[in-house]
Amino acid sequence: MDGKAKKTAGMALKYIVLIILAILWVVPIITLVFTAVKSKADFFSGMSLFQMPENIAWDNFTNAMTKGRLFQYMKNDLIICCLKVPLGIFVEAMAAFAITRLTLKKPTAWFTFFLIGMMLPMQVALVPISIIYNKLNLTNTYFGLFYVYIGFGISNGILIMHGFFKGIPRDLDEAAYIDGASKWRTFINIIFPVAKPAVATLLITDFLATWNEYLLATVIINDNKLKTVPVGLMTFVGEHGTDYGYLCAGVLVSVIPVMAVYLIFQRYFVEGMAGAVKS
Amino acid sequence: MKTKKKDYSAYAFMLPALIIYLSVIIFPVGYSLYISLHSGTGVGGMRFVGLTNYITLFQDKIFYIALKNNLIWIFLTVCVTMTVALALAVLLNNKFRGRTFFRAFFYFPCVVAGIAVALIWRWIYNPNIGFINEFFRAIGVDFSQTWISSEKTALIALFVAALWQAIGQPMILFLAGLQAVSVDVLEAASIDGANAVQKFFRVTLPLMRDTFIMVIAILVISAMKVYDIVKGLTDGGPNNATQMLSTYMYSQAFDYNNVGYGTTIAIVMVLIMLIVIIPYLSFTTKNN
C-alpha cells in the first residue's frame, strides 16, 4: 500500500469509529423523544419503540407541565439560578480581586484556603446544614437554597476569576489610581468589565450546575411548591413509575432549556474548559 | 514620626465570600466532626459516644460493599471513561467537516441533569419494553436481562449510563491538551522517520503528562462523589449491589435518621479523598 492509500484508509477507519460512537451516543436521545410522544395505549398495542404513533401524545407534555408541576419546578429553579449565579460571581470576583491585586499578607495561603471547598464532598456538610437550617427556619426557603449554592460555588468561582485577573496588566489599575479612582471604583469600572470572558464562562457553567443540582436541594427543600427541576423529576418516578410516555415527556421538557442555553453558548464551554487547562 | 496607615481594603473585598464560605463549608465540616462523635437524631438528644460510630463503621459489611463499589467505580472511570474520552479527543483533533458538531454532540450529555440521565436510562433498561431488550429481541439474540434490578448486572449497567454522560469533560480537557502539543515537535519526529502510531505514543502522550494527571484527578474525585445517577437509577439496590459511600451516607443520615453514623461515613469519605488530593496538590504546586 502506498502512502496515499494508507492515509485514506486511516481516515476511513477514523470516520467509522466516530460514526459508531455517535450512533451509540444518540440512542438514548432518540429513545427519549420517541417515547415522549407515545400515549399509554400505544405501549399496550405492542408498537415498536422506534415507530412514530399516528397521533402524537401532546397530553404527555401538558400533563408533565401542569399536573406534574414541571412548570412550577422550572420557575423555582429559574428564580434560584437568577439569585445564585450573579450574586455568586460578584462575590467571587471581589475576593479574587483582593487576592490578586490588593495588599494581603499571604495571598497564596488565602487562595489555597478558598480552594479547599472544591475537594470536599457535599455529604460532609449535609447534616450540619440541615440541623442549622431547621433551627433558623431556613428549610423550604429560596434564600436557604441559593445561599448554600453560593457557598459551594465559591471555590470554583475564585479559581476561574483568579486565573483571569492574574493575566490583566497591573498598569491598568495603576492608571486608575493615578486618576484618583478608589479601589472600589477600579474594581467595578475597570477590572470587572475587563474580565467579561471569565464572567461569561462562569455565568453559563454556574447556571447549568445550579439548574441541575439535586443533593442539596433534596435536603433543603421538601415542599412541593418550592422544588427545583431535578427534585421534581424524581417525584415523577414515584407517582407514575409505569407511565413512561409521561415520564419521558417530563425529562424532555426539563432538558430543553438546558439544550437551548448549551446551543447558544456552546463555544464558551470548549474555550472555558481549555482555558482552565492552560492556567 | 510617621506611621504608615495599614491597608485593610483587601479584607473588606474578601469579606462577603469569606462569610459565606466559612458558614457553608468550613463551619459545617467542623460541626460534622463533632456530630460524628455523637449518636441521636439531630433534633436534641445528641449523646456523646466517642469513637463508637467509627468502630461500628469499620465492622459494617455494607460500608465495605459501598467502599468496594466506589473503588470499582474509580477503576472503571479511569480505565474506560478516560480511554474513550482520549480516543474521541484524538479523532476530533483532526480537521474535518463537522468536527465542531461532533465535539458539541459528545459534550452535550454533560449539561443534562444527572437525575434526568438516570431517568432516561431507567427506561432504556426496562426489562419488558426498554430499548436494550427490544434491540436484542429485534436482532434475534436471546440476551434479555433485568439489567438494573439484577445484582450481577446492576453496577455495570449503572456505569454505562454514567459513561454516556461523563465522556464530555475529559474529552474537552484532552482536546485542549492535544492542541498544546507543538506541531514543530511532531514534524521533527516525522523527519526522524516516526510513523503516526509512534508519534502518538512516543511524543504526544508524554507531552500530555500534565493533562493526564489533571484528568485522572478530576475523574477520581468525581467517582468518589458519584451520587445523582445512582440515586436516580438504583438508589444503591438491588441488595446493596450499587451502594456507594454517598448513597449509604444519605440513607443513614436522612432515611434512617442516624445522623451521627451518616456523618461518620461523610468524614471517612473526606479522609479517603485526601489520599487522592494531597499528592495531586503537591504535584501541581510544585509545577507552578
mmCIF file of N, CA and C in Angstrom, chain A residues 14-15 17-18 22 25-28 31 35 43 49-50 91 94-95 97-98 102-104 110 113-114 116-121 123-124 127-128 130-132 147-148 150-152 154-155 183-184 208 212 214-215 230 237 244 248 251 258-259 262 266 269 273-274 277, chain B residues 7 9-11 13-14 16-18 20-21 23-25 27-29 31-32 35 91 94 96 104-108 111-113 115 119-124 126 131 134 163-164 167 169 172-173 176 225 227-228 231 246 249-250 253-254 259 263 266 269-270 273 277:
data_model
loop_
_atom_site.group_PDB
_atom_site.id
_atom_site.type_symbol
_atom_site.label_atom_id
_atom_site.label_comp_id
_atom_site.label_asym_id
_atom_site.label_seq_id
_atom_site.Cartn_x
_atom_site.Cartn_y
_atom_site.Cartn_z
ATOM 1 N N LYS A 14 -11.021 6.124 10.949
ATOM 2 C CA LYS A 14 -11.375 7.118 11.962
ATOM 3 C C LYS A 14 -12.845 7.479 11.860
ATOM 4 N N TYR A 15 -13.306 7.684 10.622
ATOM 5 C CA TYR A 15 -14.709 8.038 10.422
ATOM 6 C C TYR A 15 -15.630 6.930 10.922
ATOM 7 N N VAL A 17 -15.086 4.622 13.227
ATOM 8 C CA VAL A 17 -15.115 4.597 14.694
ATOM 9 C C VAL A 17 -15.987 5.734 15.224
ATOM 10 N N LEU A 18 -15.804 6.897 14.624
ATOM 11 C CA LEU A 18 -16.548 8.076 15.073
ATOM 12 C C LEU A 18 -18.046 7.877 14.886
ATOM 13 N N ALA A 22 -20.950 7.764 17.640
ATOM 14 C CA ALA A 22 -22.046 8.739 17.561
ATOM 15 C C ALA A 22 -23.397 8.031 17.619
ATOM 16 N N TRP A 25 -24.121 6.980 21.072
ATOM 17 C CA TRP A 25 -24.425 8.118 21.944
ATOM 18 C C TRP A 25 -25.776 8.753 21.645
ATOM 19 N N VAL A 26 -26.277 8.542 20.431
ATOM 20 C CA VAL A 26 -27.533 9.194 20.077
ATOM 21 C C VAL A 26 -28.739 8.345 20.495
ATOM 22 N N VAL A 27 -28.512 7.038 20.731
ATOM 23 C CA VAL A 27 -29.625 6.144 21.073
ATOM 24 C C VAL A 27 -30.475 6.652 22.250
ATOM 25 N N PRO A 28 -29.870 7.018 23.380
ATOM 26 C CA PRO A 28 -30.709 7.467 24.492
ATOM 27 C C PRO A 28 -31.583 8.678 24.142
ATOM 28 N N THR A 31 -34.421 7.481 21.881
ATOM 29 C CA THR A 31 -35.377 6.727 22.700
ATOM 30 C C THR A 31 -36.254 7.676 23.494
ATOM 31 N N THR A 35 -40.289 7.985 22.910
ATOM 32 C CA THR A 35 -41.168 7.544 23.987
ATOM 33 C C THR A 35 -42.091 8.674 24.435
ATOM 34 N N PHE A 43 -48.272 1.945 24.046
ATOM 35 C CA PHE A 43 -47.389 0.939 24.630
ATOM 36 C C PHE A 43 -48.067 -0.420 24.665
ATOM 37 N N LEU A 49 -40.541 0.327 19.523
ATOM 38 C CA LEU A 49 -40.005 1.504 20.197
ATOM 39 C C LEU A 49 -39.758 2.646 19.212
ATOM 40 N N PHE A 50 -39.356 2.300 17.998
ATOM 41 C CA PHE A 50 -38.966 3.347 17.052
ATOM 42 C C PHE A 50 -40.020 3.604 15.991
ATOM 43 N N VAL A 91 -19.462 38.124 44.241
ATOM 44 C CA VAL A 91 -18.743 37.883 45.493
ATOM 45 C C VAL A 91 -17.380 37.216 45.212
ATOM 46 N N MET A 94 -14.941 39.757 43.696
ATOM 47 C CA MET A 94 -14.386 40.648 44.719
ATOM 48 C C MET A 94 -13.241 39.973 45.471
ATOM 49 N N ALA A 95 -13.467 38.720 45.870
ATOM 50 C CA ALA A 95 -12.438 38.001 46.610
ATOM 51 C C ALA A 95 -11.204 37.783 45.737
ATOM 52 N N PHE A 97 -10.239 39.600 43.271
ATOM 53 C CA PHE A 97 -9.615 40.923 43.120
ATOM 54 C C PHE A 97 -8.713 41.201 44.323
ATOM 55 N N ALA A 98 -9.231 40.915 45.528
ATOM 56 C CA ALA A 98 -8.436 41.133 46.736
ATOM 57 C C ALA A 98 -7.187 40.268 46.718
ATOM 58 N N LEU A 102 -4.706 43.347 45.583
ATOM 59 C CA LEU A 102 -4.601 44.228 46.754
ATOM 60 C C LEU A 102 -3.546 43.661 47.704
ATOM 61 N N THR A 103 -3.159 44.479 48.697
ATOM 62 C CA THR A 103 -2.111 44.029 49.614
ATOM 63 C C THR A 103 -2.689 43.087 50.660
ATOM 64 N N LEU A 104 -2.257 41.846 50.568
ATOM 65 C CA LEU A 104 -2.636 40.827 51.539
ATOM 66 C C LEU A 104 -1.337 40.230 52.045
ATOM 67 N N TRP A 110 -4.351 32.359 51.238
ATOM 68 C CA TRP A 110 -5.789 32.640 51.134
ATOM 69 C C TRP A 110 -6.396 31.905 49.948
ATOM 70 N N PHE A 113 -6.717 28.316 50.694
ATOM 71 C CA PHE A 113 -7.796 28.144 51.667
ATOM 72 C C PHE A 113 -9.157 28.125 50.970
ATOM 73 N N PHE A 114 -9.333 29.023 50.006
ATOM 74 C CA PHE A 114 -10.614 29.080 49.308
ATOM 75 C C PHE A 114 -10.822 27.883 48.380
ATOM 76 N N ILE A 116 -10.130 24.745 49.133
ATOM 77 C CA ILE A 116 -10.422 23.510 49.870
ATOM 78 C C ILE A 116 -11.832 23.007 49.549
ATOM 79 N N GLY A 117 -12.766 23.965 49.421
ATOM 80 C CA GLY A 117 -14.164 23.589 49.193
ATOM 81 C C GLY A 117 -14.359 22.695 47.993
ATOM 82 N N MET A 118 -13.471 22.842 46.987
ATOM 83 C CA MET A 118 -13.618 22.065 45.767
ATOM 84 C C MET A 118 -13.350 20.577 46.013
ATOM 85 N N MET A 119 -12.531 20.321 47.019
ATOM 86 C CA MET A 119 -12.102 18.946 47.267
ATOM 87 C C MET A 119 -13.097 18.189 48.154
ATOM 88 N N LEU A 120 -13.915 18.924 48.895
ATOM 89 C CA LEU A 120 -14.767 18.255 49.871
ATOM 90 C C LEU A 120 -16.041 17.742 49.215
ATOM 91 N N PRO A 121 -16.437 16.509 49.536
ATOM 92 C CA PRO A 121 -17.733 16.048 49.045
ATOM 93 C C PRO A 121 -18.842 16.777 49.807
ATOM 94 N N GLN A 123 -21.468 15.790 50.948
ATOM 95 C CA GLN A 123 -22.040 14.997 52.037
ATOM 96 C C GLN A 123 -21.564 15.483 53.398
ATOM 97 N N VAL A 124 -20.326 16.002 53.427
ATOM 98 C CA VAL A 124 -19.748 16.336 54.717
ATOM 99 C C VAL A 124 -20.432 17.551 55.343
ATOM 100 N N VAL A 127 -25.535 17.177 56.933
ATOM 101 C CA VAL A 127 -26.216 17.072 58.225
ATOM 102 C C VAL A 127 -26.134 18.394 58.992
ATOM 103 N N PRO A 128 -24.930 18.993 59.127
ATOM 104 C CA PRO A 128 -24.879 20.284 59.816
ATOM 105 C C PRO A 128 -25.806 21.327 59.183
ATOM 106 N N SER A 130 -28.503 20.886 57.482
ATOM 107 C CA SER A 130 -29.922 20.634 57.740
ATOM 108 C C SER A 130 -30.280 20.912 59.202
ATOM 109 N N ILE A 131 -29.354 20.653 60.121
ATOM 110 C CA ILE A 131 -29.623 20.965 61.544
ATOM 111 C C ILE A 131 -29.716 22.481 61.750
ATOM 112 N N ILE A 132 -28.717 23.201 61.187
ATOM 113 C CA ILE A 132 -28.713 24.663 61.352
ATOM 114 C C ILE A 132 -29.958 25.270 60.703
ATOM 115 N N TYR A 147 -28.209 30.385 49.114
ATOM 116 C CA TYR A 147 -27.073 30.713 49.990
ATOM 117 C C TYR A 147 -26.061 29.553 50.014
ATOM 118 N N VAL A 148 -26.540 28.331 50.196
ATOM 119 C CA VAL A 148 -25.576 27.217 50.208
ATOM 120 C C VAL A 148 -24.998 26.991 48.806
ATOM 121 N N ILE A 150 -24.241 29.327 46.682
ATOM 122 C CA ILE A 150 -23.132 30.278 46.547
ATOM 123 C C ILE A 150 -21.918 29.726 47.294
ATOM 124 N N GLY A 151 -22.147 29.221 48.501
ATOM 125 C CA GLY A 151 -21.045 28.669 49.288
ATOM 126 C C GLY A 151 -20.305 27.570 48.550
ATOM 127 N N PHE A 152 -21.059 26.643 47.948
ATOM 128 C CA PHE A 152 -20.402 25.533 47.263
ATOM 129 C C PHE A 152 -19.794 25.937 45.924
ATOM 130 N N ILE A 154 -18.144 28.882 45.533
ATOM 131 C CA ILE A 154 -17.086 29.876 45.754
ATOM 132 C C ILE A 154 -15.710 29.386 45.299
ATOM 133 N N SER A 155 -15.362 28.144 45.619
ATOM 134 C CA SER A 155 -14.022 27.659 45.273
ATOM 135 C C SER A 155 -13.781 27.729 43.773
ATOM 136 N N LYS A 183 -10.381 52.071 45.251
ATOM 137 C CA LYS A 183 -10.225 50.648 44.931
ATOM 138 C C LYS A 183 -11.542 50.070 44.420
ATOM 139 N N TRP A 184 -12.622 50.491 45.054
ATOM 140 C CA TRP A 184 -13.944 50.004 44.667
ATOM 141 C C TRP A 184 -14.264 50.402 43.226
ATOM 142 N N LEU A 208 -25.944 26.174 34.629
ATOM 143 C CA LEU A 208 -26.272 24.762 34.401
ATOM 144 C C LEU A 208 -26.078 23.931 35.664
ATOM 145 N N ASN A 212 -29.172 22.009 37.588
ATOM 146 C CA ASN A 212 -29.159 20.547 37.666
ATOM 147 C C ASN A 212 -28.928 20.006 39.068
ATOM 148 N N TYR A 214 -28.993 18.464 42.649
ATOM 149 C CA TYR A 214 -30.026 17.604 43.214
ATOM 150 C C TYR A 214 -29.874 17.374 44.719
ATOM 151 N N LEU A 215 -28.654 17.007 45.150
ATOM 152 C CA LEU A 215 -28.464 16.552 46.535
ATOM 153 C C LEU A 215 -28.840 17.614 47.577
ATOM 154 N N PRO A 230 -34.663 18.968 39.139
ATOM 155 C CA PRO A 230 -34.222 17.578 39.383
ATOM 156 C C PRO A 230 -35.006 16.906 40.509
ATOM 157 N N VAL A 237 -41.217 9.587 39.175
ATOM 158 C CA VAL A 237 -40.992 8.146 39.230
ATOM 159 C C VAL A 237 -41.940 7.501 40.221
ATOM 160 N N TYR A 244 -44.326 5.572 31.054
ATOM 161 C CA TYR A 244 -43.060 6.061 30.538
ATOM 162 C C TYR A 244 -43.206 7.203 29.552
ATOM 163 N N CYS A 248 -40.988 10.398 30.157
ATOM 164 C CA CYS A 248 -40.031 10.868 29.158
ATOM 165 C C CYS A 248 -40.373 12.270 28.677
ATOM 166 N N VAL A 251 -38.942 14.530 31.283
ATOM 167 C CA VAL A 251 -37.487 14.645 31.162
ATOM 168 C C VAL A 251 -37.130 15.525 29.963
ATOM 169 N N VAL A 258 -31.991 23.660 29.027
ATOM 170 C CA VAL A 258 -30.560 23.409 29.126
ATOM 171 C C VAL A 258 -29.953 23.313 27.730
ATOM 172 N N MET A 259 -30.659 22.621 26.856
ATOM 173 C CA MET A 259 -30.165 22.444 25.491
ATOM 174 C C MET A 259 -30.081 23.795 24.785
ATOM 175 N N TYR A 262 -27.167 25.646 26.069
ATOM 176 C CA TYR A 262 -25.952 24.995 25.582
ATOM 177 C C TYR A 262 -25.682 25.339 24.119
ATOM 178 N N GLN A 266 -22.419 27.475 23.221
ATOM 179 C CA GLN A 266 -21.597 26.282 23.149
ATOM 180 C C GLN A 266 -20.102 26.574 23.175
ATOM 181 N N PHE A 269 -18.106 26.782 26.459
ATOM 182 C CA PHE A 269 -17.753 25.568 27.182
ATOM 183 C C PHE A 269 -16.376 25.112 26.768
ATOM 184 N N MET A 273 -13.228 25.620 29.192
ATOM 185 C CA MET A 273 -12.563 24.445 29.732
ATOM 186 C C MET A 273 -11.109 24.421 29.311
ATOM 187 N N ALA A 274 -10.857 24.790 28.061
ATOM 188 C CA ALA A 274 -9.482 24.793 27.572
ATOM 189 C C ALA A 274 -8.665 25.790 28.373
ATOM 190 N N VAL A 277 -7.230 24.508 31.554
ATOM 191 C CA VAL A 277 -6.053 23.652 31.455
ATOM 192 C C VAL A 277 -4.792 24.493 31.389
ATOM 193 N N ASP B 7 -3.434 48.966 55.438
ATOM 194 C CA ASP B 7 -4.442 48.884 54.382
ATOM 195 C C ASP B 7 -5.269 47.608 54.566
ATOM 196 N N SER B 9 -8.207 47.162 53.023
ATOM 197 C CA SER B 9 -9.239 47.079 51.982
ATOM 198 C C SER B 9 -9.352 45.666 51.387
ATOM 199 N N ALA B 10 -8.204 44.964 51.314
ATOM 200 C CA ALA B 10 -8.237 43.620 50.746
ATOM 201 C C ALA B 10 -9.185 42.726 51.532
ATOM 202 N N TYR B 11 -9.147 42.870 52.858
ATOM 203 C CA TYR B 11 -10.010 42.037 53.688
ATOM 204 C C TYR B 11 -11.471 42.424 53.501
ATOM 205 N N PHE B 13 -12.785 43.460 50.732
ATOM 206 C CA PHE B 13 -13.225 42.857 49.468
ATOM 207 C C PHE B 13 -13.484 41.354 49.632
ATOM 208 N N MET B 14 -12.724 40.748 50.516
ATOM 209 C CA MET B 14 -12.833 39.301 50.662
ATOM 210 C C MET B 14 -13.983 38.905 51.583
ATOM 211 N N PRO B 16 -17.370 39.264 52.041
ATOM 212 C CA PRO B 16 -18.610 38.533 51.724
ATOM 213 C C PRO B 16 -18.341 37.073 51.385
ATOM 214 N N ALA B 17 -17.355 36.836 50.527
ATOM 215 C CA ALA B 17 -17.028 35.461 50.149
ATOM 216 C C ALA B 17 -16.610 34.668 51.377
ATOM 217 N N LEU B 18 -15.824 35.319 52.230
ATOM 218 C CA LEU B 18 -15.305 34.635 53.406
ATOM 219 C C LEU B 18 -16.438 34.226 54.345
ATOM 220 N N ILE B 20 -19.629 33.679 53.671
ATOM 221 C CA ILE B 20 -20.428 32.596 53.089
ATOM 222 C C ILE B 20 -19.640 31.283 53.142
ATOM 223 N N TYR B 21 -18.375 31.368 52.755
ATOM 224 C CA TYR B 21 -17.527 30.184 52.700
ATOM 225 C C TYR B 21 -17.368 29.551 54.083
ATOM 226 N N SER B 23 -19.421 29.882 56.620
ATOM 227 C CA SER B 23 -20.683 29.377 57.171
ATOM 228 C C SER B 23 -21.201 28.160 56.418
ATOM 229 N N VAL B 24 -20.893 28.054 55.130
ATOM 230 C CA VAL B 24 -21.441 26.923 54.356
ATOM 231 C C VAL B 24 -20.467 25.749 54.303
ATOM 232 N N ILE B 25 -19.177 26.014 54.267
ATOM 233 C CA ILE B 25 -18.210 24.925 54.093
ATOM 234 C C ILE B 25 -17.426 24.652 55.388
ATOM 235 N N PHE B 27 -17.342 25.844 58.653
ATOM 236 C CA PHE B 27 -18.008 25.543 59.911
ATOM 237 C C PHE B 27 -18.743 24.195 59.867
ATOM 238 N N PRO B 28 -19.548 23.919 58.832
ATOM 239 C CA PRO B 28 -20.227 22.608 58.787
ATOM 240 C C PRO B 28 -19.271 21.424 58.823
ATOM 241 N N VAL B 29 -18.093 21.560 58.220
ATOM 242 C CA VAL B 29 -17.152 20.440 58.256
ATOM 243 C C VAL B 29 -16.712 20.171 59.695
ATOM 244 N N TYR B 31 -18.385 21.023 62.343
ATOM 245 C CA TYR B 31 -19.583 20.554 63.040
ATOM 246 C C TYR B 31 -19.812 19.066 62.747
ATOM 247 N N SER B 32 -19.529 18.655 61.537
ATOM 248 C CA SER B 32 -19.670 17.246 61.159
ATOM 249 C C SER B 32 -18.767 16.362 62.014
ATOM 250 N N ILE B 35 -20.446 16.049 65.245
ATOM 251 C CA ILE B 35 -21.633 15.179 65.204
ATOM 252 C C ILE B 35 -21.224 13.709 65.102
ATOM 253 N N LEU B 91 -9.663 11.583 17.724
ATOM 254 C CA LEU B 91 -10.448 11.604 16.484
ATOM 255 C C LEU B 91 -10.893 13.024 16.146
ATOM 256 N N ASN B 94 -8.485 15.964 14.548
ATOM 257 C CA ASN B 94 -8.231 16.117 13.108
ATOM 258 C C ASN B 94 -9.134 17.193 12.545
ATOM 259 N N PHE B 96 -11.696 18.174 10.015
ATOM 260 C CA PHE B 96 -12.622 17.648 9.004
ATOM 261 C C PHE B 96 -13.955 18.334 9.181
ATOM 262 N N ALA B 104 -19.544 19.230 20.096
ATOM 263 C CA ALA B 104 -20.706 19.718 20.848
ATOM 264 C C ALA B 104 -21.623 18.557 21.194
ATOM 265 N N PHE B 105 -21.755 17.628 20.258
ATOM 266 C CA PHE B 105 -22.657 16.494 20.444
ATOM 267 C C PHE B 105 -22.211 15.598 21.596
ATOM 268 N N PHE B 106 -20.935 15.235 21.617
ATOM 269 C CA PHE B 106 -20.459 14.332 22.670
ATOM 270 C C PHE B 106 -20.376 15.035 24.019
ATOM 271 N N TYR B 107 -20.265 16.348 24.008
ATOM 272 C CA TYR B 107 -20.217 17.060 25.284
ATOM 273 C C TYR B 107 -21.606 17.244 25.862
ATOM 274 N N PHE B 108 -22.618 17.231 24.995
ATOM 275 C CA PHE B 108 -23.977 17.585 25.420
ATOM 276 C C PHE B 108 -24.485 16.850 26.667
ATOM 277 N N VAL B 111 -24.248 18.418 30.172
ATOM 278 C CA VAL B 111 -25.021 19.552 30.668
ATOM 279 C C VAL B 111 -26.427 19.134 31.099
ATOM 280 N N VAL B 112 -26.756 17.860 30.885
ATOM 281 C CA VAL B 112 -28.067 17.368 31.317
ATOM 282 C C VAL B 112 -27.971 16.960 32.784
ATOM 283 N N ALA B 113 -29.028 17.212 33.542
ATOM 284 C CA ALA B 113 -29.025 16.863 34.966
ATOM 285 C C ALA B 113 -28.800 15.363 35.143
ATOM 286 N N ILE B 115 -29.950 13.440 37.303
ATOM 287 C CA ILE B 115 -31.230 12.783 37.573
ATOM 288 C C ILE B 115 -31.973 12.503 36.263
ATOM 289 N N LEU B 119 -33.067 8.871 34.699
ATOM 290 C CA LEU B 119 -34.435 8.501 34.339
ATOM 291 C C LEU B 119 -34.511 8.005 32.894
ATOM 292 N N ILE B 120 -33.725 8.617 32.000
ATOM 293 C CA ILE B 120 -33.686 8.145 30.611
ATOM 294 C C ILE B 120 -33.215 6.690 30.586
ATOM 295 N N TRP B 121 -32.146 6.410 31.325
ATOM 296 C CA TRP B 121 -31.566 5.061 31.293
ATOM 297 C C TRP B 121 -32.439 4.047 32.021
ATOM 298 N N ARG B 122 -33.189 4.519 33.006
ATOM 299 C CA ARG B 122 -34.141 3.642 33.678
ATOM 300 C C ARG B 122 -35.096 3.044 32.642
ATOM 301 N N TRP B 123 -35.486 3.878 31.716
ATOM 302 C CA TRP B 123 -36.407 3.454 30.656
ATOM 303 C C TRP B 123 -35.682 2.550 29.655
ATOM 304 N N ILE B 124 -34.455 2.908 29.296
ATOM 305 C CA ILE B 124 -33.684 2.084 28.350
ATOM 306 C C ILE B 124 -33.484 0.676 28.914
ATOM 307 N N ASN B 126 -35.462 -0.862 30.985
ATOM 308 C CA ASN B 126 -36.712 -1.527 31.351
ATOM 309 C C ASN B 126 -36.712 -2.959 30.828
ATOM 310 N N PHE B 131 -35.332 -0.181 25.579
ATOM 311 C CA PHE B 131 -34.615 -0.228 24.307
ATOM 312 C C PHE B 131 -33.692 -1.437 24.190
ATOM 313 N N GLU B 134 -35.464 -4.800 23.791
ATOM 314 C CA GLU B 134 -36.154 -4.747 22.499
ATOM 315 C C GLU B 134 -35.153 -4.957 21.365
ATOM 316 N N LEU B 163 -21.145 6.570 31.955
ATOM 317 C CA LEU B 163 -20.172 6.786 30.880
ATOM 318 C C LEU B 163 -20.766 7.680 29.796
ATOM 319 N N TRP B 164 -22.023 7.386 29.461
ATOM 320 C CA TRP B 164 -22.702 8.178 28.430
ATOM 321 C C TRP B 164 -22.673 9.657 28.786
ATOM 322 N N ILE B 167 -18.478 11.490 29.425
ATOM 323 C CA ILE B 167 -17.381 11.463 28.477
ATOM 324 C C ILE B 167 -16.896 12.867 28.081
ATOM 325 N N GLN B 169 -16.430 15.940 29.525
ATOM 326 C CA GLN B 169 -15.444 16.783 30.199
ATOM 327 C C GLN B 169 -14.007 16.324 29.970
ATOM 328 N N ILE B 172 -12.924 17.178 26.377
ATOM 329 C CA ILE B 172 -12.542 18.571 26.128
ATOM 330 C C ILE B 172 -11.160 18.853 26.722
ATOM 331 N N LEU B 173 -10.899 18.312 27.906
ATOM 332 C CA LEU B 173 -9.586 18.535 28.525
ATOM 333 C C LEU B 173 -8.479 17.922 27.674
ATOM 334 N N ALA B 176 -7.866 20.065 24.607
ATOM 335 C CA ALA B 176 -7.033 21.218 24.943
ATOM 336 C C ALA B 176 -5.579 20.782 25.087
ATOM 337 N N LYS B 225 -17.409 10.987 44.508
ATOM 338 C CA LYS B 225 -18.601 11.752 44.864
ATOM 339 C C LYS B 225 -19.863 11.213 44.205
ATOM 340 N N TYR B 227 -23.248 10.364 42.838
ATOM 341 C CA TYR B 227 -24.475 10.269 43.613
ATOM 342 C C TYR B 227 -25.743 10.295 42.748
ATOM 343 N N ASP B 228 -25.928 11.373 41.992
ATOM 344 C CA ASP B 228 -27.204 11.595 41.305
ATOM 345 C C ASP B 228 -27.636 10.398 40.465
ATOM 346 N N LYS B 231 -28.631 7.461 42.592
ATOM 347 C CA LYS B 231 -29.904 7.731 43.257
ATOM 348 C C LYS B 231 -31.069 7.558 42.267
ATOM 349 N N SER B 246 -21.646 7.612 49.051
ATOM 350 C CA SER B 246 -22.537 8.773 49.068
ATOM 351 C C SER B 246 -23.996 8.369 49.321
ATOM 352 N N MET B 249 -24.335 7.075 52.923
ATOM 353 C CA MET B 249 -24.342 8.198 53.856
ATOM 354 C C MET B 249 -25.727 8.833 53.896
ATOM 355 N N TYR B 250 -26.292 9.080 52.713
ATOM 356 C CA TYR B 250 -27.594 9.749 52.670
ATOM 357 C C TYR B 250 -28.664 8.891 53.336
ATOM 358 N N ALA B 253 -28.171 8.946 57.170
ATOM 359 C CA ALA B 253 -28.409 10.231 57.831
ATOM 360 C C ALA B 253 -29.851 10.701 57.673
ATOM 361 N N PHE B 254 -30.461 10.460 56.504
ATOM 362 C CA PHE B 254 -31.758 11.083 56.260
ATOM 363 C C PHE B 254 -32.921 10.091 56.200
ATOM 364 N N VAL B 259 -28.034 10.360 62.274
ATOM 365 C CA VAL B 259 -27.200 11.455 61.788
ATOM 366 C C VAL B 259 -25.735 11.271 62.172
ATOM 367 N N THR B 263 -22.927 10.960 59.302
ATOM 368 C CA THR B 263 -21.851 11.945 59.249
ATOM 369 C C THR B 263 -20.485 11.271 59.329
ATOM 370 N N ALA B 266 -19.534 10.346 56.013
ATOM 371 C CA ALA B 266 -19.094 11.524 55.253
ATOM 372 C C ALA B 266 -17.651 11.895 55.603
ATOM 373 N N MET B 269 -15.360 9.594 53.968
ATOM 374 C CA MET B 269 -15.251 9.960 52.541
ATOM 375 C C MET B 269 -14.200 11.054 52.350
ATOM 376 N N VAL B 270 -14.229 12.064 53.221
ATOM 377 C CA VAL B 270 -13.246 13.146 53.114
ATOM 378 C C VAL B 270 -11.837 12.591 53.272
ATOM 379 N N MET B 273 -10.735 10.863 50.232
ATOM 380 C CA MET B 273 -10.439 11.798 49.141
ATOM 381 C C MET B 273 -9.114 12.510 49.350
ATOM 382 N N ILE B 277 -6.134 13.722 46.891
ATOM 383 C CA ILE B 277 -5.963 15.147 46.634
ATOM 384 C C ILE B 277 -4.595 15.658 47.065
#
